[in-house]
Amino acid sequence: MDSRIFEQWEANAEDYAVLVDGKGTPHHQKILNPCVERLLGDVQGKRLLDAGCGEGYLSRYYAQRGAVVVGVDISEKMIDICKQRSKEQGSEFFVGDICCLDFIQDSSFDLALCNLVLLNVPCFEEALKGFFRVLRFKGLLVFSVIHPAFNVFGPGRWELGGKCSDSGRRKGLYFVSDNYFDEKEYLIQWKTRVGAPFPKRFSFFHRTIGTYMKVLTRAGFRLIELEEPRPIDDDPFFERERRVPFFLVFKVEKFAR
Ligand SMILES: C[S@@+](CC[C@H](N)C(=O)[O-])C[C@H]1O[C@@H](n2cnc3c(N)ncnc32)[C@H](O)[C@@H]1O
């Protein structure tokens, strides 16, 4: 287990749980989650691994739709919150590192979901090898990251104008990106729901789309769909996200045995 990443998420777990508020942020609800749900397809009766489950709102959502869910997260505090919030459900939650899934049996899952986690993980090739091992043949992995080409937690940022009167959010003038090929770690300070800094900065590992493709192919997956989800409605708040994609979502299949 990477102690530095563990310490970041352990220190930030409670504020993160408040931020997602049992349902995800507006970006999750209006851009990412509908896309992930479509890519996962019918989960009824399927065994689903929620890798890096956080406070577990997606685990609960898919358990309510009939999946048998196992959630794994590196943070003990996050798993405690998960268990408290998921009491009525039969889902199981474990503290564990997705880069070392030795405690999970081979070919024991139909589906793996890794939502906004791989970009926080230094050892993502090990994670993909682990997902390959624990999925059955033809099992599906859906994973999302911040879009690497427009990575606001990496080498990109918006040049901002004044506040938009409709949304209260600053208007995007244009997006600046540079050093795309420089794959490295960025330490990012996030704000909590009340606008205070999180106790610790988060590590974000920038990788190119080419690297994601190479590594997942090398692990034995093949690409089924690649999505750059757009906001589901014309909420003025998402003026920037209608112009430049915020997330990138992969649906891949365990292709080799
Ligand atoms: C941005 S949150 C996403 C949580 C959840 N998937 C969601 O969509 O709400 C990232 C999560 O990944 C977890 N995490 C980071 N590195 C991990 C690792 N190596 N193994 C397991 N979980 C990890 C963090 O503790 C955190 O809960």
Coordinates of C-alpha atoms and ligand atoms in Angstrom, one line a residue:
M1 CA 0.0 0.0 0.0
D2 CA 1.3 3.4 -0.9
S3 CA 1.4 5.2 2.5
R4 CA 1.4 8.7 1.0
I5 CA -1.8 8.1 -1.0
F6 CA -3.3 6.4 2.0
E7 CA -2.5 9.4 4.2
Q8 CA -4.0 11.9 1.7
W9 CA -7.3 10.0 1.5
E10 CA -7.5 9.2 5.2
A11 CA -7.0 12.8 6.1
N12 CA -9.5 14.0 3.5
A13 CA -12.1 11.2 3.8
E14 CA -14.7 13.1 5.9
D15 CA -14.6 16.2 3.8
Y16 CA -14.8 14.1 0.6
A17 CA -17.9 12.3 2.0
V18 CA -19.5 15.7 2.7
L19 CA -18.6 16.9 -0.8
V20 CA -20.2 14.0 -2.6
D21 CA -23.1 14.0 -0.2
G22 CA -24.3 10.5 -0.9
K23 CA -25.1 11.3 -4.6
G24 CA -22.0 12.9 -6.2
T25 CA -21.2 16.5 -7.1
P26 CA -23.1 18.3 -9.8
H27 CA -20.3 17.3 -12.3
H28 CA -20.9 13.7 -11.3
Q29 CA -24.6 13.8 -11.5
K30 CA -25.1 15.8 -14.7
I31 CA -22.1 14.6 -16.7
L32 CA -20.3 11.5 -15.6
N33 CA -22.8 9.2 -13.8
P34 CA -25.4 8.8 -16.6
C35 CA -22.6 7.8 -19.0
V36 CA -21.1 5.3 -16.5
E37 CA -24.5 3.8 -16.0
R38 CA -25.1 3.4 -19.7
L39 CA -21.7 1.8 -20.2
L40 CA -22.2 -0.7 -17.3
G41 CA -25.5 -1.8 -18.8
D42 CA -27.9 -4.1 -16.9
V43 CA -26.3 -4.9 -13.5
Q44 CA -29.1 -7.2 -12.2
G45 CA -27.7 -10.3 -10.6
K46 CA -24.1 -9.4 -11.6
R47 CA -21.1 -9.4 -9.3
L48 CA -19.7 -5.9 -9.4
L49 CA -16.4 -4.7 -7.9
D50 CA -16.4 -1.0 -7.0
A51 CA -12.7 -0.4 -6.9
G52 CA -11.9 2.8 -4.9
C53 CA -15.5 3.0 -3.8
G54 CA -15.0 6.2 -1.7
E55 CA -18.0 6.7 0.6
G56 CA -19.9 4.2 -1.5
Y57 CA -22.8 6.1 -3.1
L58 CA -22.2 4.2 -6.4
S59 CA -22.0 0.9 -4.6
R60 CA -25.4 1.6 -3.1
Y61 CA -26.9 2.8 -6.3
Y62 CA -25.9 -0.4 -8.2
A63 CA -26.8 -2.6 -5.3
Q64 CA -30.3 -1.1 -5.4
R65 CA -30.4 -2.1 -9.1
G66 CA -29.7 -5.7 -8.3
A67 CA -25.9 -6.0 -8.4
V68 CA -24.0 -7.9 -5.8
V69 CA -21.5 -5.3 -4.9
V70 CA -18.0 -5.5 -3.3
G71 CA -16.4 -2.2 -2.5
V72 CA -12.7 -1.7 -1.9
D73 CA -11.0 1.5 -0.8
I74 CA -7.5 2.3 0.5
S75 CA -8.9 4.6 3.2
E76 CA -10.1 3.0 6.5
K77 CA -12.2 6.1 7.3
M78 CA -13.8 6.0 3.8
I79 CA -14.7 2.3 4.4
D80 CA -16.1 3.1 7.8
I81 CA -18.4 5.8 6.3
C82 CA -19.3 3.4 3.5
K83 CA -20.4 0.8 6.0
Q84 CA -22.4 3.3 8.1
R85 CA -24.2 4.6 5.0
S86 CA -24.8 1.1 3.5
K87 CA -26.2 -0.7 6.5
E88 CA -29.4 -1.9 5.0
Q89 CA -27.7 -3.5 2.0
G90 CA -25.9 -6.8 1.6
S91 CA -22.9 -5.2 0.0
E92 CA -19.4 -6.0 1.4
F93 CA -16.7 -3.4 1.9
F94 CA -13.0 -3.9 2.4
V95 CA -10.0 -1.7 3.1
G96 CA -7.5 -2.6 0.4
D97 CA -5.2 -1.3 -2.3
I98 CA -6.5 -1.8 -5.9
C99 CA -2.9 -2.2 -6.9
C100 CA -2.8 -5.4 -4.9
L101 CA -6.1 -7.3 -5.1
D102 CA -4.6 -10.6 -3.8
F103 CA -7.5 -11.0 -1.3
I104 CA -10.0 -11.4 -4.2
Q105 CA -10.4 -14.7 -6.1
D106 CA -9.6 -15.1 -9.8
S107 CA -12.5 -14.6 -12.3
S108 CA -14.9 -13.8 -9.5
F109 CA -16.6 -10.6 -10.9
D110 CA -18.7 -9.9 -14.0
L111 CA -18.1 -6.1 -13.8
A112 CA -15.5 -3.8 -12.3
L113 CA -16.1 -0.1 -11.9
C114 CA -13.2 2.2 -11.1
N115 CA -14.7 5.7 -11.0
L116 CA -12.3 8.6 -10.8
V117 CA -9.6 6.5 -9.0
L118 CA -6.9 5.5 -11.5
L119 CA -5.8 9.1 -11.8
N120 CA -4.9 9.0 -8.1
V121 CA -3.0 5.8 -8.3
P122 CA 0.8 5.6 -9.0
C123 CA 0.7 1.9 -9.9
F124 CA -2.1 1.8 -12.4
E125 CA -0.6 -1.0 -14.5
E126 CA -0.8 -3.2 -11.5
A127 CA -4.4 -2.1 -10.9
L128 CA -5.3 -3.1 -14.5
K129 CA -3.6 -6.4 -14.2
G130 CA -5.5 -7.0 -11.0
F131 CA -8.9 -6.1 -12.6
F132 CA -8.0 -8.5 -15.4
R133 CA -7.4 -11.3 -13.0
V134 CA -10.5 -10.9 -10.9
L135 CA -12.9 -10.5 -13.9
R136 CA -14.3 -13.5 -15.6
F137 CA -13.6 -14.0 -19.3
K138 CA -15.5 -11.3 -21.2
G139 CA -16.1 -9.4 -18.0
L140 CA -16.3 -5.6 -18.3
L141 CA -14.3 -2.9 -16.7
V142 CA -15.6 0.7 -16.8
F143 CA -13.2 3.4 -15.6
S144 CA -13.3 7.1 -15.7
V145 CA -10.6 9.8 -15.4
I146 CA -10.4 13.5 -15.8
H147 CA -9.9 14.0 -19.5
P148 CA -6.1 13.8 -20.0
A149 CA -6.1 16.2 -22.9
F150 CA -8.0 18.9 -20.9
N151 CA -6.7 18.0 -17.5
V152 CA -7.5 20.7 -14.9
F153 CA -5.7 18.5 -12.3
G154 CA -2.7 18.3 -14.5
P155 CA -1.2 20.4 -17.3
G156 CA -4.4 22.2 -18.3
R157 CA -6.5 25.1 -17.0
W158 CA -9.2 27.6 -18.0
E159 CA -8.4 31.2 -18.6
L160 CA -11.3 32.7 -16.9
G161 CA -13.4 35.8 -17.5
G162 CA -16.0 37.5 -15.2
K163 CA -18.9 35.9 -13.4
C164 CA -21.8 34.7 -15.5
S165 CA -25.1 36.3 -14.1
D166 CA -27.1 33.1 -14.8
S167 CA -24.8 30.5 -13.1
G168 CA -22.7 32.6 -10.7
R169 CA -19.7 30.8 -12.1
R170 CA -16.8 32.5 -13.9
K171 CA -17.1 32.3 -17.7
G172 CA -14.4 30.3 -19.6
L173 CA -12.5 32.4 -22.1
Y174 CA -10.3 29.6 -23.5
F175 CA -8.6 26.4 -22.3
V176 CA -4.8 26.4 -22.0
S177 CA -2.9 23.1 -22.1
D178 CA 0.8 22.4 -22.4
N179 CA 3.3 19.6 -21.7
Y180 CA 0.7 17.0 -22.4
F181 CA 3.4 14.3 -23.0
D182 CA 5.0 15.0 -19.6
E183 CA 3.6 12.2 -17.5
K184 CA 4.0 13.2 -13.9
E185 CA 2.4 13.8 -10.5
Y186 CA 0.6 17.0 -9.7
L187 CA -0.3 17.9 -6.1
I188 CA -3.7 19.6 -6.1
Q189 CA -5.4 21.6 -3.4
W190 CA -9.1 21.0 -3.4
K191 CA -11.8 23.0 -1.7
T192 CA -14.3 21.5 0.6
R193 CA -18.1 22.1 0.3
V194 CA -17.8 25.2 2.5
G195 CA -14.8 26.5 0.5
A196 CA -12.0 25.7 3.0
P197 CA -8.9 23.8 1.9
F198 CA -8.9 20.0 2.3
P199 CA -6.5 19.0 5.1
K200 CA -4.1 17.5 2.6
R201 CA -3.4 18.0 -1.1
F202 CA -4.3 15.2 -3.5
S203 CA -1.8 13.4 -5.9
F204 CA -3.0 13.3 -9.5
F205 CA -1.0 11.3 -12.0
H206 CA -1.2 12.7 -15.5
R207 CA -1.0 10.1 -18.3
T208 CA -1.7 10.5 -22.0
I209 CA -4.7 8.7 -23.6
G210 CA -2.0 6.7 -25.6
T211 CA -0.6 5.4 -22.3
Y212 CA -4.1 4.4 -21.0
M213 CA -4.6 2.5 -24.3
K214 CA -1.2 0.8 -24.3
V215 CA -1.4 -0.3 -20.7
L216 CA -5.0 -1.7 -20.9
T217 CA -4.2 -3.6 -24.1
R218 CA -1.0 -5.0 -22.6
A219 CA -3.1 -6.2 -19.6
G220 CA -5.3 -8.2 -21.9
F221 CA -8.3 -5.9 -22.3
R222 CA -9.9 -4.6 -25.5
L223 CA -11.6 -1.3 -25.9
I224 CA -15.4 -1.5 -26.4
E225 CA -16.3 2.2 -26.0
L226 CA -14.6 5.5 -25.2
E227 CA -16.8 8.3 -24.1
E228 CA -16.3 12.1 -23.6
P229 CA -19.7 12.7 -21.8
R230 CA -21.4 16.0 -22.1
P231 CA -23.8 17.6 -19.6
I232 CA -27.2 16.0 -19.8
D233 CA -29.1 19.4 -20.0
D234 CA -28.5 23.0 -20.8
D235 CA -27.8 24.1 -17.2
P236 CA -25.8 27.4 -17.6
F237 CA -23.5 26.3 -14.9
F238 CA -21.9 23.9 -17.3
E239 CA -21.1 26.4 -20.1
R240 CA -17.4 25.4 -19.9
E241 CA -18.1 21.6 -19.9
R242 CA -20.2 22.0 -23.1
R243 CA -17.2 23.4 -24.9
V244 CA -14.4 21.2 -23.6
P245 CA -14.8 17.7 -22.1
F246 CA -14.2 17.3 -18.4
F247 CA -14.2 13.4 -18.1
L248 CA -13.0 10.5 -20.2
V249 CA -14.7 7.1 -19.7
F250 CA -13.4 3.7 -20.9
K251 CA -15.4 0.6 -21.3
V252 CA -13.1 -2.4 -21.8
E253 CA -13.6 -6.1 -22.0
K254 CA -11.4 -9.0 -20.6
F255 CA -10.5 -10.4 -24.0
A256 CA -7.7 -12.8 -23.3
R257 CA -8.1 -15.8 -20.8
Ligands
LIG1 C1 -12.1 10.6 -6.2 S1 -12.5 9.4 -5.1 C2 -13.7 8.5 -6.0 C3 -14.5 7.6 -5.1 C4 -15.7 6.9 -5.8 N1 -15.2 6.0 -6.8 C5 -16.7 7.9 -6.3 O1 -16.9 7.9 -7.5 O2 -17.3 8.6 -5.5 C6 -11.1 8.3 -5.2 C7 -11.1 7.2 -4.2 O3 -10.1 6.2 -4.5 C8 -9.5 5.8 -3.3 N2 -8.2 5.3 -3.6 C9 -7.1 6.0 -4.0 N3 -6.1 5.2 -4.2 C10 -6.5 3.9 -4.0 C11 -5.9 2.6 -4.1 N4 -4.6 2.5 -4.4 N5 -6.6 1.6 -3.7 C12 -7.9 1.7 -3.4 N6 -8.6 2.9 -3.3 C13 -7.9 4.0 -3.6 C14 -9.6 7.0 -2.3 O4 -9.5 6.6 -1.0 C15 -10.9 7.6 -2.7 O5 -12.0 7.0 -2.0

